Amino acid sequence: MRTPLLAGNWKMHKTPSEARVWFAEFLEANPALQGGRAAVEVALLPSFPLLPVAAEQLAGSGVAWGAQDVSAHGFGAYTGEVAAEQLADLGCRYVVVGHSERRAYWNESDALVAAKARRAMEAGLVPILCVGERLEEREAGRAVAFTLEQLAGSLEGVELTTGEELVIAYEPVWAIGTGKTASADDAQAMAAAIRGFLARRYGEAVAARTRILYGGSMKPANTAEILAGPDVDGGLVGGASLEVASFSAMVEAAG
Ligand code: 13P
């Protein structure tokens, strides 16, 4: 019912030239992704200047692409911002909103994240909305309460009718780029709590169709175990998505 999604968040890595080589090698290494025959959907989320390269090389390949952020504004005098329509015109299917790095380093609030999600959806993009607790909340036994509160704020004014308009990524901050992962049980427990919240807020049908990803030091060796949780519908992968070999191994493990 929910096709697993494995999304590679490249963060601020690679030049357009490097991306060109990477995409070609990745497509060659993963022929099963072509024609939509794979059991897993794959998306690549490079930084903005790499998106035209993705559009050129991934079009028709069965691999989706998207951006790592989007403006909360429509077109206008907003120097340095990128509008949702600009991403949609480049063929993006997805856009990350509310990544913990943006929340931490650019002070993005739940309200701003919600505004970005709404804008993305207006332009026909699927937001990948990130939530997750820091170590202090987990150690205080508040991981679920904190994450659901953050989710509620980040979904303010966001209407869902099918559940396919939005993806949620649970990324515990203490697991990002640290080599520490949540246990498969903890990832499943949080995904189930998130699905319960969605059911209360949007109804069972929407909750049943919304994909919930795990992110935080996923790698080939832990992919199958983490994705085995019935409520964990894929992964948002940082470091391990930068190499063709490791990301391909994760695609294999997820399929
Ligand atoms: P790592 O996989 O490098 O821990 O990053 C996770 C992440 O932040 C994906 O958005």
Short mmCIF file of N, CA, C and O and ligand atoms in Angstrom, two decimals, residues 7-11 45 96 99-101 130 169 171-172 175-181 214-219 235-242 250, ligand 1:
data_model
loop_
_atom_site.label_atom_id
_atom_site.label_comp_id
_atom_site.label_asym_id
_atom_site.label_seq_id
_atom_site.Cartn_x
_atom_site.Cartn_y
_atom_site.Cartn_z
N ALA A 7 15.39 8.25 0.17
CA ALA A 7 15.75 9.56 -0.36
C ALA A 7 17.15 9.94 0.11
O ALA A 7 17.47 9.83 1.29
N GLY A 8 17.98 10.35 -0.83
CA GLY A 8 19.36 10.74 -0.51
C GLY A 8 19.45 12.25 -0.39
O GLY A 8 19.26 12.97 -1.36
N ASN A 9 19.72 12.70 0.83
CA ASN A 9 19.90 14.13 1.07
C ASN A 9 21.39 14.43 1.01
O ASN A 9 22.12 14.12 1.95
N TRP A 10 21.80 15.02 -0.07
CA TRP A 10 23.24 15.27 -0.26
C TRP A 10 23.75 16.45 0.55
O TRP A 10 24.96 16.71 0.56
N LYS A 11 22.86 17.20 1.16
CA LYS A 11 23.26 18.39 1.92
C LYS A 11 24.14 19.27 1.02
O LYS A 11 23.93 19.29 -0.19
N LEU A 45 18.20 14.27 -3.52
CA LEU A 45 17.92 15.64 -3.08
C LEU A 45 19.22 16.42 -3.02
O LEU A 45 19.81 16.57 -1.94
N VAL A 96 12.57 18.91 0.89
CA VAL A 96 12.72 18.76 2.34
C VAL A 96 12.31 20.08 3.00
O VAL A 96 12.70 21.15 2.54
N HIS A 99 14.35 20.51 7.99
CA HIS A 99 15.49 19.68 8.40
C HIS A 99 16.10 20.25 9.69
O HIS A 99 16.14 21.48 9.87
N SER A 100 16.59 19.38 10.54
CA SER A 100 17.08 19.85 11.85
C SER A 100 18.25 20.82 11.70
O SER A 100 18.45 21.68 12.56
N GLU A 101 19.02 20.68 10.60
CA GLU A 101 20.13 21.64 10.41
C GLU A 101 19.57 23.04 10.14
O GLU A 101 20.13 24.04 10.62
N CYS A 130 10.62 17.16 8.18
CA CYS A 130 11.48 16.51 9.17
C CYS A 130 11.15 16.95 10.60
O CYS A 130 10.95 18.14 10.86
N ALA A 169 9.61 12.69 7.85
CA ALA A 169 10.88 12.02 8.17
C ALA A 169 11.16 12.22 9.65
O ALA A 169 11.25 13.36 10.13
N GLU A 171 13.84 12.18 12.19
CA GLU A 171 15.30 12.22 12.24
C GLU A 171 15.74 12.69 13.63
O GLU A 171 15.82 13.90 13.87
N PRO A 172 16.04 11.76 14.52
CA PRO A 172 16.52 12.19 15.83
C PRO A 172 17.84 12.93 15.66
O PRO A 172 18.76 12.43 15.00
N ALA A 175 21.26 11.42 16.15
CA ALA A 175 21.68 10.32 15.26
C ALA A 175 22.20 10.83 13.92
O ALA A 175 22.74 10.06 13.13
N ILE A 176 22.05 12.14 13.66
CA ILE A 176 22.41 12.66 12.34
C ILE A 176 23.91 12.88 12.24
O ILE A 176 24.49 13.67 13.00
N GLY A 177 24.53 12.15 11.33
CA GLY A 177 25.96 12.33 11.06
C GLY A 177 26.86 11.90 12.21
O GLY A 177 28.04 12.22 12.22
N THR A 178 26.31 11.17 13.16
CA THR A 178 27.09 10.81 14.34
C THR A 178 27.52 9.36 14.33
O THR A 178 28.32 8.94 15.18
N GLY A 179 26.95 8.56 13.42
CA GLY A 179 27.24 7.14 13.42
C GLY A 179 26.36 6.38 14.41
O GLY A 179 26.39 5.16 14.47
N LYS A 180 25.58 7.12 15.20
CA LYS A 180 24.65 6.46 16.14
C LYS A 180 23.29 6.40 15.46
O LYS A 180 22.81 7.42 14.95
N THR A 181 22.65 5.25 15.49
CA THR A 181 21.28 5.19 14.95
C THR A 181 20.33 4.89 16.08
O THR A 181 20.70 4.26 17.08
N TYR A 214 12.65 7.10 8.31
CA TYR A 214 13.62 7.28 9.39
C TYR A 214 14.88 7.89 8.79
O TYR A 214 15.28 7.55 7.67
N GLY A 215 15.53 8.77 9.53
CA GLY A 215 16.81 9.31 9.08
C GLY A 215 17.75 9.47 10.25
O GLY A 215 17.33 9.81 11.37
N GLY A 216 19.03 9.24 10.01
CA GLY A 216 20.03 9.38 11.06
C GLY A 216 21.00 8.22 11.02
O GLY A 216 20.71 7.13 11.52
N SER A 217 22.15 8.44 10.33
CA SER A 217 23.21 7.43 10.24
C SER A 217 22.72 6.09 9.68
O SER A 217 23.19 5.04 10.10
N MET A 218 21.80 6.17 8.71
CA MET A 218 21.45 4.93 8.01
C MET A 218 22.59 4.56 7.07
O MET A 218 23.22 5.42 6.48
N LYS A 219 22.82 3.26 6.96
CA LYS A 219 23.88 2.77 6.07
C LYS A 219 23.46 1.39 5.57
O LYS A 219 22.46 0.84 6.06
N GLY A 235 13.72 5.65 4.18
CA GLY A 235 14.79 6.36 4.88
C GLY A 235 15.17 7.65 4.20
O GLY A 235 15.02 7.81 2.99
N LEU A 236 15.64 8.58 5.00
CA LEU A 236 16.23 9.82 4.51
C LEU A 236 17.72 9.72 4.88
O LEU A 236 18.08 9.70 6.06
N VAL A 237 18.54 9.63 3.85
CA VAL A 237 19.93 9.22 4.03
C VAL A 237 20.86 10.38 3.72
O VAL A 237 20.78 10.97 2.64
N GLY A 238 21.74 10.71 4.64
CA GLY A 238 22.71 11.76 4.40
C GLY A 238 24.00 11.18 3.87
O GLY A 238 24.13 10.83 2.70
N GLY A 239 25.00 11.04 4.74
CA GLY A 239 26.35 10.63 4.35
C GLY A 239 26.42 9.42 3.43
O GLY A 239 27.17 9.42 2.45
N ALA A 240 25.62 8.39 3.73
CA ALA A 240 25.72 7.15 2.95
C ALA A 240 25.10 7.29 1.56
O ALA A 240 25.19 6.36 0.75
N SER A 241 24.48 8.44 1.26
CA SER A 241 23.93 8.63 -0.09
C SER A 241 24.94 9.31 -1.00
O SER A 241 24.67 9.52 -2.19
N LEU A 242 26.11 9.65 -0.48
CA LEU A 242 27.08 10.40 -1.29
C LEU A 242 27.90 9.49 -2.20
O LEU A 242 28.45 9.95 -3.20
N MET A 250 22.02 0.25 -0.31
CA MET A 250 20.83 0.53 0.50
C MET A 250 19.56 0.36 -0.33
O MET A 250 18.54 -0.13 0.18
P1 13P B 1 23.21 11.10 8.03
O1 13P B 1 22.65 9.93 7.25
O2 13P B 1 24.52 11.59 7.46
O3 13P B 1 23.22 10.83 9.49
O4 13P B 1 22.20 12.31 7.79
C1 13P B 1 20.85 12.11 8.02
C2 13P B 1 20.11 13.30 7.54
O5 13P B 1 20.19 14.37 8.12
C3 13P B 1 19.31 13.15 6.33
O6 13P B 1 18.50 14.26 6.11
#
